């Protein structure tokens, strides 16, 4: 297995959040004395292919993706992306040059991403493509994305006027047009219709293989994770995780053990989750 990202003795924690009610206002406050440890001295290699990250809620899928893409940094140990220590990107929020360099290594689609712009979807696609990192440019890639992701109906609209599913499709198009060395996506398709999910992931799988661009994503829909990945990163019951070829790891026994639930209830949970996410996004 060729690797793209390495975790070396990585530890990561968040300050613990507590809910406080002040004047009937509900706030999350951080308690500096307590932390939520997500990773403790983790060493692993992540493959240079299409990889789905799955496992129970709160086990660290988002955190792992953020660490792998240089959006979060370990408190101990190090993460390298194509051999580069992500600590080189620590100033990305303050320094546009560092930010661009980090984005050249990895683009990131945040869960429930918001997006406002004065430009239309079509204009943004052009802008992202022209200011991104593809070695050559022609109209084939934008055209193909427009077709596969069904963008034609809202190319002239602005992002803030899109429905959630349209927004997610546009953002996937941007992430491909940008041409980063890898693409990382946290729940990128929950608001799409089922056939649209298939088309989006089918395209990404092909793109990943042909262009040799690792694509890492988390997804609640287990069928999708099985169908559209070469590799799986599966969080197990004890919150540790395993990485390996999907064909080896995706077995009913293994999935049921990891989720502590029978497969058919997992499918039902899936659609419930989709409804909750869509409502939260509205
Ligand atoms: N910004 C944050 N501040 C404090 N705790 C967080 C934050 N983000 C995530 N956590 C906690 O870290 C753990 C891992 O979260 P996360 O990576 O979001 O898991 P997943 O994506 O698998 O649901 C959970 O216990 C979660 O509550
Ligand atoms: Mg998450």
mmCIF file of C-alpha atoms and ligand atoms in Angstrom:
data_model
loop_
_atom_site.group_PDB
_atom_site.id
_atom_site.type_symbol
_atom_site.label_atom_id
_atom_site.label_comp_id
_atom_site.label_asym_id
_atom_site.label_seq_id
_atom_site.Cartn_x
_atom_site.Cartn_y
_atom_site.Cartn_z
ATOM 1 C CA UNK A 1 0.000 0.000 0.000
ATOM 2 C CA UNK A 2 1.464 3.298 -1.103
ATOM 3 C CA UNK A 3 0.864 5.909 1.572
ATOM 4 C CA UNK A 4 -0.006 9.590 1.252
ATOM 5 C CA UNK A 5 -0.394 10.605 4.896
ATOM 6 C CA UNK A 6 1.436 9.395 7.971
ATOM 7 C CA UNK A 7 0.551 9.826 11.626
ATOM 8 C CA UNK A 8 3.578 9.428 13.872
ATOM 9 C CA UNK A 9 2.806 9.151 17.592
ATOM 10 C CA UNK A 10 -0.058 11.574 17.186
ATOM 11 C CA UNK A 11 -1.952 12.790 20.216
ATOM 12 C CA UNK A 12 -4.844 15.160 19.936
ATOM 13 C CA UNK A 13 -7.439 16.501 22.360
ATOM 14 C CA UNK A 14 -10.064 19.217 22.534
ATOM 15 C CA UNK A 15 -10.856 21.367 25.538
ATOM 16 C CA UNK A 16 -13.967 19.891 27.033
ATOM 17 C CA UNK A 17 -17.133 21.764 26.200
ATOM 18 C CA UNK A 18 -19.867 22.103 28.719
ATOM 19 C CA UNK A 19 -23.329 23.458 28.273
ATOM 20 C CA UNK A 20 -24.142 26.423 30.426
ATOM 21 C CA UNK A 21 -27.439 28.229 30.692
ATOM 22 C CA UNK A 22 -27.154 31.964 31.318
ATOM 23 C CA UNK A 23 -30.329 34.056 31.341
ATOM 24 C CA UNK A 24 -32.099 31.261 29.478
ATOM 25 C CA UNK A 25 -29.355 31.409 26.854
ATOM 26 C CA UNK A 26 -27.678 28.092 26.106
ATOM 27 C CA UNK A 27 -23.946 28.355 25.533
ATOM 28 C CA UNK A 28 -21.080 25.940 25.113
ATOM 29 C CA UNK A 29 -18.254 26.892 27.442
ATOM 30 C CA UNK A 30 -14.784 25.407 27.520
ATOM 31 C CA UNK A 31 -13.454 23.982 30.711
ATOM 32 C CA UNK A 32 -9.668 24.439 30.580
ATOM 33 C CA UNK A 33 -9.051 21.763 33.213
ATOM 34 C CA UNK A 34 -10.628 18.967 31.242
ATOM 35 C CA UNK A 35 -10.042 17.658 27.779
ATOM 36 C CA UNK A 36 -11.586 15.195 25.364
ATOM 37 C CA UNK A 37 -8.725 13.012 24.211
ATOM 38 C CA UNK A 38 -9.450 11.886 20.654
ATOM 39 C CA UNK A 39 -6.110 10.302 19.742
ATOM 40 C CA UNK A 40 -3.364 9.077 22.049
ATOM 41 C CA UNK A 41 -0.036 8.250 20.472
ATOM 42 C CA UNK A 42 -1.437 6.996 17.175
ATOM 43 C CA UNK A 43 0.918 5.815 14.454
ATOM 44 C CA UNK A 44 -0.531 4.884 11.089
ATOM 45 C CA UNK A 45 -0.212 5.265 7.347
ATOM 46 C CA UNK A 46 -3.092 6.351 5.170
ATOM 47 C CA UNK A 47 -3.206 5.070 1.604
ATOM 48 C CA UNK A 48 -2.771 7.013 -1.614
ATOM 49 C CA UNK A 49 -6.236 6.095 -2.891
ATOM 50 C CA UNK A 50 -9.949 6.527 -2.330
ATOM 51 C CA UNK A 51 -10.644 5.936 1.367
ATOM 52 C CA UNK A 52 -13.901 6.042 3.311
ATOM 53 C CA UNK A 53 -13.751 6.846 7.029
ATOM 54 C CA UNK A 54 -16.539 5.179 8.975
ATOM 55 C CA UNK A 55 -17.459 4.433 12.570
ATOM 56 C CA UNK A 56 -19.725 5.534 15.367
ATOM 57 C CA UNK A 57 -20.549 9.158 16.059
ATOM 58 C CA UNK A 58 -18.078 11.042 18.178
ATOM 59 C CA UNK A 59 -15.263 8.550 17.640
ATOM 60 C CA UNK A 60 -13.029 10.991 15.756
ATOM 61 C CA UNK A 61 -13.782 10.776 12.024
ATOM 62 C CA UNK A 62 -13.912 14.532 11.509
ATOM 63 C CA UNK A 63 -10.894 15.119 13.710
ATOM 64 C CA UNK A 64 -8.860 12.550 11.817
ATOM 65 C CA UNK A 65 -9.731 14.121 8.472
ATOM 66 C CA UNK A 66 -8.875 17.606 9.768
ATOM 67 C CA UNK A 67 -5.511 16.372 11.048
ATOM 68 C CA UNK A 68 -4.774 14.575 7.772
ATOM 69 C CA UNK A 69 -5.460 17.735 5.772
ATOM 70 C CA UNK A 70 -3.494 20.203 7.902
ATOM 71 C CA UNK A 71 -6.602 21.904 9.314
ATOM 72 C CA UNK A 72 -5.834 20.750 12.848
ATOM 73 C CA UNK A 73 -2.436 19.964 14.321
ATOM 74 C CA UNK A 74 -1.379 17.297 16.772
ATOM 75 C CA UNK A 75 -0.436 18.282 20.312
ATOM 76 C CA UNK A 76 2.231 15.604 20.224
ATOM 77 C CA UNK A 77 3.795 13.708 17.384
ATOM 78 C CA UNK A 78 3.495 14.687 13.764
ATOM 79 C CA UNK A 79 1.418 14.295 10.642
ATOM 80 C CA UNK A 80 3.036 14.305 7.226
ATOM 81 C CA UNK A 81 1.274 14.755 3.889
ATOM 82 C CA UNK A 82 3.322 13.520 0.942
ATOM 83 C CA UNK A 83 6.324 13.722 3.238
ATOM 84 C CA UNK A 84 5.697 17.304 4.406
ATOM 85 C CA UNK A 85 5.120 17.908 8.111
ATOM 86 C CA UNK A 86 1.754 19.688 8.438
ATOM 87 C CA UNK A 87 3.214 21.909 11.163
ATOM 88 C CA UNK A 88 4.538 23.908 8.189
ATOM 89 C CA UNK A 89 0.904 24.976 7.729
ATOM 90 C CA UNK A 90 0.223 26.209 11.246
ATOM 91 C CA UNK A 91 0.060 29.825 10.108
ATOM 92 C CA UNK A 92 -2.404 29.149 7.307
ATOM 93 C CA UNK A 93 -5.150 31.166 9.044
ATOM 94 C CA UNK A 94 -2.928 34.247 9.229
ATOM 95 C CA UNK A 95 -0.704 33.983 6.160
ATOM 96 C CA UNK A 96 -2.341 33.661 2.719
ATOM 97 C CA UNK A 97 0.822 32.205 1.189
ATOM 98 C CA UNK A 98 0.975 29.450 3.763
ATOM 99 C CA UNK A 99 -2.736 28.880 3.314
ATOM 100 C CA UNK A 100 -2.308 28.468 -0.414
ATOM 101 C CA UNK A 101 0.580 26.083 0.034
ATOM 102 C CA UNK A 102 -1.472 24.006 2.456
ATOM 103 C CA UNK A 103 -4.389 23.999 0.045
ATOM 104 C CA UNK A 104 -2.093 22.809 -2.710
ATOM 105 C CA UNK A 105 -1.463 19.717 -0.582
ATOM 106 C CA UNK A 106 -5.038 19.166 0.483
ATOM 107 C CA UNK A 107 -8.414 20.740 -0.115
ATOM 108 C CA UNK A 108 -11.053 20.236 2.542
ATOM 109 C CA UNK A 109 -14.821 20.135 2.400
ATOM 110 C CA UNK A 110 -16.125 20.826 5.884
ATOM 111 C CA UNK A 111 -19.219 19.154 7.175
ATOM 112 C CA UNK A 112 -22.170 21.458 6.615
ATOM 113 C CA UNK A 113 -20.063 24.044 4.852
ATOM 114 C CA UNK A 114 -21.550 27.499 4.448
ATOM 115 C CA UNK A 115 -20.646 29.628 1.493
ATOM 116 C CA UNK A 116 -21.500 33.173 0.505
ATOM 117 C CA UNK A 117 -20.239 34.946 -2.544
ATOM 118 C CA UNK A 118 -21.001 37.783 -4.908
ATOM 119 C CA UNK A 119 -20.094 35.545 -7.799
ATOM 120 C CA UNK A 120 -22.291 32.932 -9.399
ATOM 121 C CA UNK A 121 -21.564 29.202 -9.266
ATOM 122 C CA UNK A 122 -20.344 29.274 -12.880
ATOM 123 C CA UNK A 123 -18.036 32.225 -12.227
ATOM 124 C CA UNK A 124 -16.666 30.582 -9.114
ATOM 125 C CA UNK A 125 -15.946 27.376 -11.024
ATOM 126 C CA UNK A 126 -13.937 29.334 -13.541
ATOM 127 C CA UNK A 127 -12.147 31.275 -10.824
ATOM 128 C CA UNK A 128 -11.255 28.178 -8.816
ATOM 129 C CA UNK A 129 -10.022 26.335 -11.897
ATOM 130 C CA UNK A 130 -7.885 29.256 -13.085
ATOM 131 C CA UNK A 131 -6.405 29.892 -9.648
ATOM 132 C CA UNK A 132 -5.895 26.280 -8.729
ATOM 133 C CA UNK A 133 -3.159 23.750 -9.277
ATOM 134 C CA UNK A 134 -4.070 21.683 -12.303
ATOM 135 C CA UNK A 135 -1.134 21.503 -14.665
ATOM 136 C CA UNK A 136 -3.232 22.061 -17.737
ATOM 137 C CA UNK A 137 -6.722 23.444 -18.180
ATOM 138 C CA UNK A 138 -9.384 23.050 -20.786
ATOM 139 C CA UNK A 139 -13.143 23.004 -20.735
ATOM 140 C CA UNK A 140 -13.474 19.232 -20.423
ATOM 141 C CA UNK A 141 -13.189 19.000 -16.648
ATOM 142 C CA UNK A 142 -15.665 21.807 -15.847
ATOM 143 C CA UNK A 143 -18.029 20.435 -18.485
ATOM 144 C CA UNK A 144 -17.854 16.947 -17.100
ATOM 145 C CA UNK A 145 -18.409 18.159 -13.534
ATOM 146 C CA UNK A 146 -21.360 20.238 -14.667
ATOM 147 C CA UNK A 147 -22.889 17.177 -16.280
ATOM 148 C CA UNK A 148 -22.087 14.583 -13.598
ATOM 149 C CA UNK A 149 -23.057 16.812 -10.675
ATOM 150 C CA UNK A 150 -26.046 18.308 -12.521
ATOM 151 C CA UNK A 151 -24.996 21.902 -12.037
ATOM 152 C CA UNK A 152 -26.501 23.347 -15.231
ATOM 153 C CA UNK A 153 -29.745 24.445 -13.545
ATOM 154 C CA UNK A 154 -28.003 26.840 -11.137
ATOM 155 C CA UNK A 155 -24.745 27.971 -12.739
ATOM 156 C CA UNK A 156 -25.965 31.560 -12.731
ATOM 157 C CA UNK A 157 -27.087 31.480 -9.096
ATOM 158 C CA UNK A 158 -25.085 32.558 -6.079
ATOM 159 C CA UNK A 159 -24.089 30.078 -3.411
ATOM 160 C CA UNK A 160 -26.266 31.607 -0.690
ATOM 161 C CA UNK A 161 -29.333 31.040 -2.873
ATOM 162 C CA UNK A 162 -28.783 27.329 -3.362
ATOM 163 C CA UNK A 163 -30.575 24.465 -1.704
ATOM 164 C CA UNK A 164 -28.337 22.304 0.490
ATOM 165 C CA UNK A 165 -27.952 19.532 -2.088
ATOM 166 C CA UNK A 166 -27.060 22.036 -4.817
ATOM 167 C CA UNK A 167 -24.531 23.672 -2.519
ATOM 168 C CA UNK A 168 -22.886 20.347 -1.770
ATOM 169 C CA UNK A 169 -22.670 19.499 -5.483
ATOM 170 C CA UNK A 170 -21.109 22.865 -6.303
ATOM 171 C CA UNK A 171 -18.550 22.515 -3.515
ATOM 172 C CA UNK A 172 -17.533 19.058 -4.741
ATOM 173 C CA UNK A 173 -17.006 20.575 -8.207
ATOM 174 C CA UNK A 174 -14.795 23.328 -6.744
ATOM 175 C CA UNK A 175 -12.692 20.829 -4.811
ATOM 176 C CA UNK A 176 -11.971 18.890 -8.017
ATOM 177 C CA UNK A 177 -11.348 21.998 -10.120
ATOM 178 C CA UNK A 178 -8.902 23.327 -7.560
ATOM 179 C CA UNK A 179 -6.490 20.508 -8.283
ATOM 180 C CA UNK A 180 -4.987 19.852 -4.836
ATOM 181 C CA UNK A 181 -2.764 16.819 -4.422
ATOM 182 C CA UNK A 182 -5.444 15.258 -2.237
ATOM 183 C CA UNK A 183 -9.112 15.931 -1.498
ATOM 184 C CA UNK A 184 -10.620 15.489 1.959
ATOM 185 C CA UNK A 185 -14.371 15.654 2.525
ATOM 186 C CA UNK A 186 -16.401 15.424 5.721
ATOM 187 C CA UNK A 187 -19.929 14.169 5.008
ATOM 188 C CA UNK A 188 -20.013 15.833 1.594
ATOM 189 C CA UNK A 189 -23.193 14.333 0.126
ATOM 190 C CA UNK A 190 -25.801 13.865 2.849
ATOM 191 C CA UNK A 191 -28.273 16.229 1.200
ATOM 192 C CA UNK A 192 -28.030 14.682 -2.275
ATOM 193 C CA UNK A 193 -30.590 12.357 -3.828
ATOM 194 C CA UNK A 194 -29.426 8.729 -3.926
ATOM 195 C CA UNK A 195 -28.612 8.610 -7.694
ATOM 196 C CA UNK A 196 -26.715 11.891 -7.330
ATOM 197 C CA UNK A 197 -24.574 10.399 -4.582
ATOM 198 C CA UNK A 198 -23.712 7.492 -6.844
ATOM 199 C CA UNK A 199 -22.757 9.786 -9.671
ATOM 200 C CA UNK A 200 -20.676 12.071 -7.470
ATOM 201 C CA UNK A 201 -18.778 9.228 -5.818
ATOM 202 C CA UNK A 202 -18.437 7.338 -9.102
ATOM 203 C CA UNK A 203 -16.782 10.389 -10.592
ATOM 204 C CA UNK A 204 -14.513 10.930 -7.578
ATOM 205 C CA UNK A 205 -13.413 7.304 -7.580
ATOM 206 C CA UNK A 206 -12.467 7.506 -11.243
ATOM 207 C CA UNK A 207 -10.770 10.873 -10.742
ATOM 208 C CA UNK A 208 -8.807 9.540 -7.780
ATOM 209 C CA UNK A 209 -7.548 6.545 -9.739
ATOM 210 C CA UNK A 210 -6.784 8.245 -13.037
ATOM 211 C CA UNK A 211 -5.200 11.377 -11.549
ATOM 212 C CA UNK A 212 -3.582 9.551 -8.657
ATOM 213 C CA UNK A 213 -5.201 11.943 -6.165
ATOM 214 C CA UNK A 214 -6.059 10.463 -2.757
ATOM 215 C CA UNK A 215 -9.668 11.164 -1.782
ATOM 216 C CA UNK A 216 -10.594 10.697 1.880
ATOM 217 C CA UNK A 217 -14.165 11.123 3.026
ATOM 218 C CA UNK A 218 -16.483 10.343 5.879
ATOM 219 C CA UNK A 219 -19.970 9.184 5.117
ATOM 220 C CA UNK A 220 -22.863 7.798 7.135
ATOM 221 C CA UNK A 221 -24.200 5.672 4.345
ATOM 222 C CA UNK A 222 -22.316 2.386 4.692
ATOM 223 C CA UNK A 223 -23.333 1.101 1.281
ATOM 224 C CA UNK A 224 -21.674 4.097 -0.308
ATOM 225 C CA UNK A 225 -18.521 3.596 1.733
ATOM 226 C CA UNK A 226 -18.324 0.015 0.539
ATOM 227 C CA UNK A 227 -19.096 0.721 -3.084
ATOM 228 C CA UNK A 228 -16.936 3.794 -3.534
ATOM 229 C CA UNK A 229 -13.649 3.155 -1.800
ATOM 230 C CA UNK A 230 -10.471 1.225 -2.351
ATOM 231 C CA UNK A 231 -9.655 1.498 1.341
ATOM 232 C CA UNK A 232 -11.532 1.835 4.583
ATOM 233 C CA UNK A 233 -10.601 3.477 7.837
ATOM 234 C CA UNK A 234 -12.907 1.863 10.343
ATOM 235 C CA UNK A 235 -13.253 3.056 13.925
ATOM 236 C CA UNK A 236 -13.783 0.028 16.088
ATOM 237 C CA UNK A 237 -15.787 -0.356 19.218
ATOM 238 C CA UNK A 238 -12.893 0.673 21.486
ATOM 239 C CA UNK A 239 -12.326 3.886 19.453
ATOM 240 C CA UNK A 240 -9.110 2.628 17.897
ATOM 241 C CA UNK A 241 -9.168 2.310 14.129
ATOM 242 C CA UNK A 242 -7.952 -0.016 11.412
ATOM 243 C CA UNK A 243 -6.996 0.845 7.845
ATOM 244 C CA UNK A 244 -7.052 -1.614 4.979
ATOM 245 C CA UNK A 245 -8.527 -2.606 1.643
ATOM 246 C CA UNK A 246 -12.318 -2.282 1.635
ATOM 247 C CA UNK A 247 -12.665 -5.787 0.219
ATOM 248 C CA UNK A 248 -10.988 -7.164 3.345
ATOM 249 C CA UNK A 249 -12.412 -4.904 6.032
ATOM 250 C CA UNK A 250 -16.011 -4.519 4.984
ATOM 251 C CA UNK A 251 -17.559 -7.645 6.401
ATOM 252 C CA UNK A 252 -20.874 -7.842 8.164
ATOM 253 C CA UNK A 253 -19.281 -9.163 11.354
ATOM 254 C CA UNK A 254 -16.697 -6.467 11.471
ATOM 255 C CA UNK A 255 -19.143 -3.626 10.799
ATOM 256 C CA UNK A 256 -21.666 -4.910 13.324
ATOM 257 C CA UNK A 257 -18.935 -5.244 15.952
ATOM 258 C CA UNK A 258 -17.678 -1.729 15.268
ATOM 259 C CA UNK A 259 -21.143 -0.165 15.465
ATOM 260 C CA UNK A 260 -22.448 -2.528 18.139
ATOM 261 C CA UNK A 261 -25.617 -2.896 16.119
ATOM 262 C CA UNK A 262 -27.136 -5.187 13.500
ATOM 263 C CA UNK A 263 -26.628 -4.165 9.881
ATOM 264 C CA UNK A 264 -30.304 -3.539 9.081
ATOM 265 C CA UNK A 265 -30.767 -1.079 11.932
ATOM 266 C CA UNK A 266 -27.645 0.718 10.682
ATOM 267 C CA UNK A 267 -29.356 1.260 7.356
ATOM 268 C CA UNK A 268 -32.386 2.692 9.083
ATOM 269 C CA UNK A 269 -30.190 4.952 11.203
ATOM 270 C CA UNK A 270 -28.708 6.212 7.987
ATOM 271 C CA UNK A 271 -31.879 7.729 6.634
ATOM 272 C CA UNK A 272 -32.749 9.137 10.039
ATOM 273 C CA UNK A 273 -29.359 10.801 10.199
ATOM 274 C CA UNK A 274 -29.887 12.313 6.762
ATOM 275 C CA UNK A 275 -33.130 13.916 7.915
ATOM 276 C CA UNK A 276 -31.503 15.317 11.046
ATOM 277 C CA UNK A 277 -28.572 16.759 9.073
ATOM 278 C CA UNK A 278 -30.815 18.371 6.509
ATOM 279 C CA UNK A 279 -32.999 19.905 9.174
ATOM 280 C CA UNK A 280 -29.903 21.183 10.998
ATOM 281 C CA UNK A 281 -28.670 22.750 7.776
ATOM 282 C CA UNK A 282 -31.876 24.657 7.132
HETATM 283 N N1 LIG B 1 -14.444 21.698 18.497
HETATM 284 C C1 LIG B 1 -14.574 20.773 19.441
HETATM 285 N N2 LIG B 1 -14.441 21.100 20.759
HETATM 286 C C2 LIG B 1 -14.556 20.177 21.731
HETATM 287 N N3 LIG B 1 -14.783 18.873 21.515
HETATM 288 C C3 LIG B 1 -14.926 18.461 20.224
HETATM 289 C C4 LIG B 1 -14.832 19.395 19.135
HETATM 290 N N4 LIG B 1 -15.013 18.700 17.984
HETATM 291 C C5 LIG B 1 -15.202 17.416 18.336
HETATM 292 N N5 LIG B 1 -15.144 17.268 19.682
HETATM 293 C C6 LIG B 1 -15.262 15.991 20.423
HETATM 294 O O1 LIG B 1 -14.215 15.124 19.962
HETATM 295 C C7 LIG B 1 -14.686 13.798 19.782
HETATM 296 C C8 LIG B 1 -14.499 13.374 18.335
HETATM 297 O O2 LIG B 1 -15.340 14.181 17.528
HETATM 298 P P1 LIG B 1 -15.416 14.074 15.947
HETATM 299 O O3 LIG B 1 -14.033 14.028 15.382
HETATM 300 O O4 LIG B 1 -16.293 15.185 15.474
HETATM 301 O O5 LIG B 1 -16.119 12.659 15.744
HETATM 302 P P2 LIG B 1 -17.009 12.096 14.543
HETATM 303 O O6 LIG B 1 -16.712 12.911 13.320
HETATM 304 O O7 LIG B 1 -16.596 10.658 14.416
HETATM 305 O O8 LIG B 1 -18.439 12.202 14.967
HETATM 306 C C9 LIG B 1 -16.132 13.804 20.239
HETATM 307 O O9 LIG B 1 -16.155 13.414 21.590
HETATM 308 C C10 LIG B 1 -16.537 15.261 20.089
HETATM 309 O O10 LIG B 1 -17.545 15.605 21.006
HETATM 310 MG MG1 LIG B 2 -17.932 14.109 12.140
#
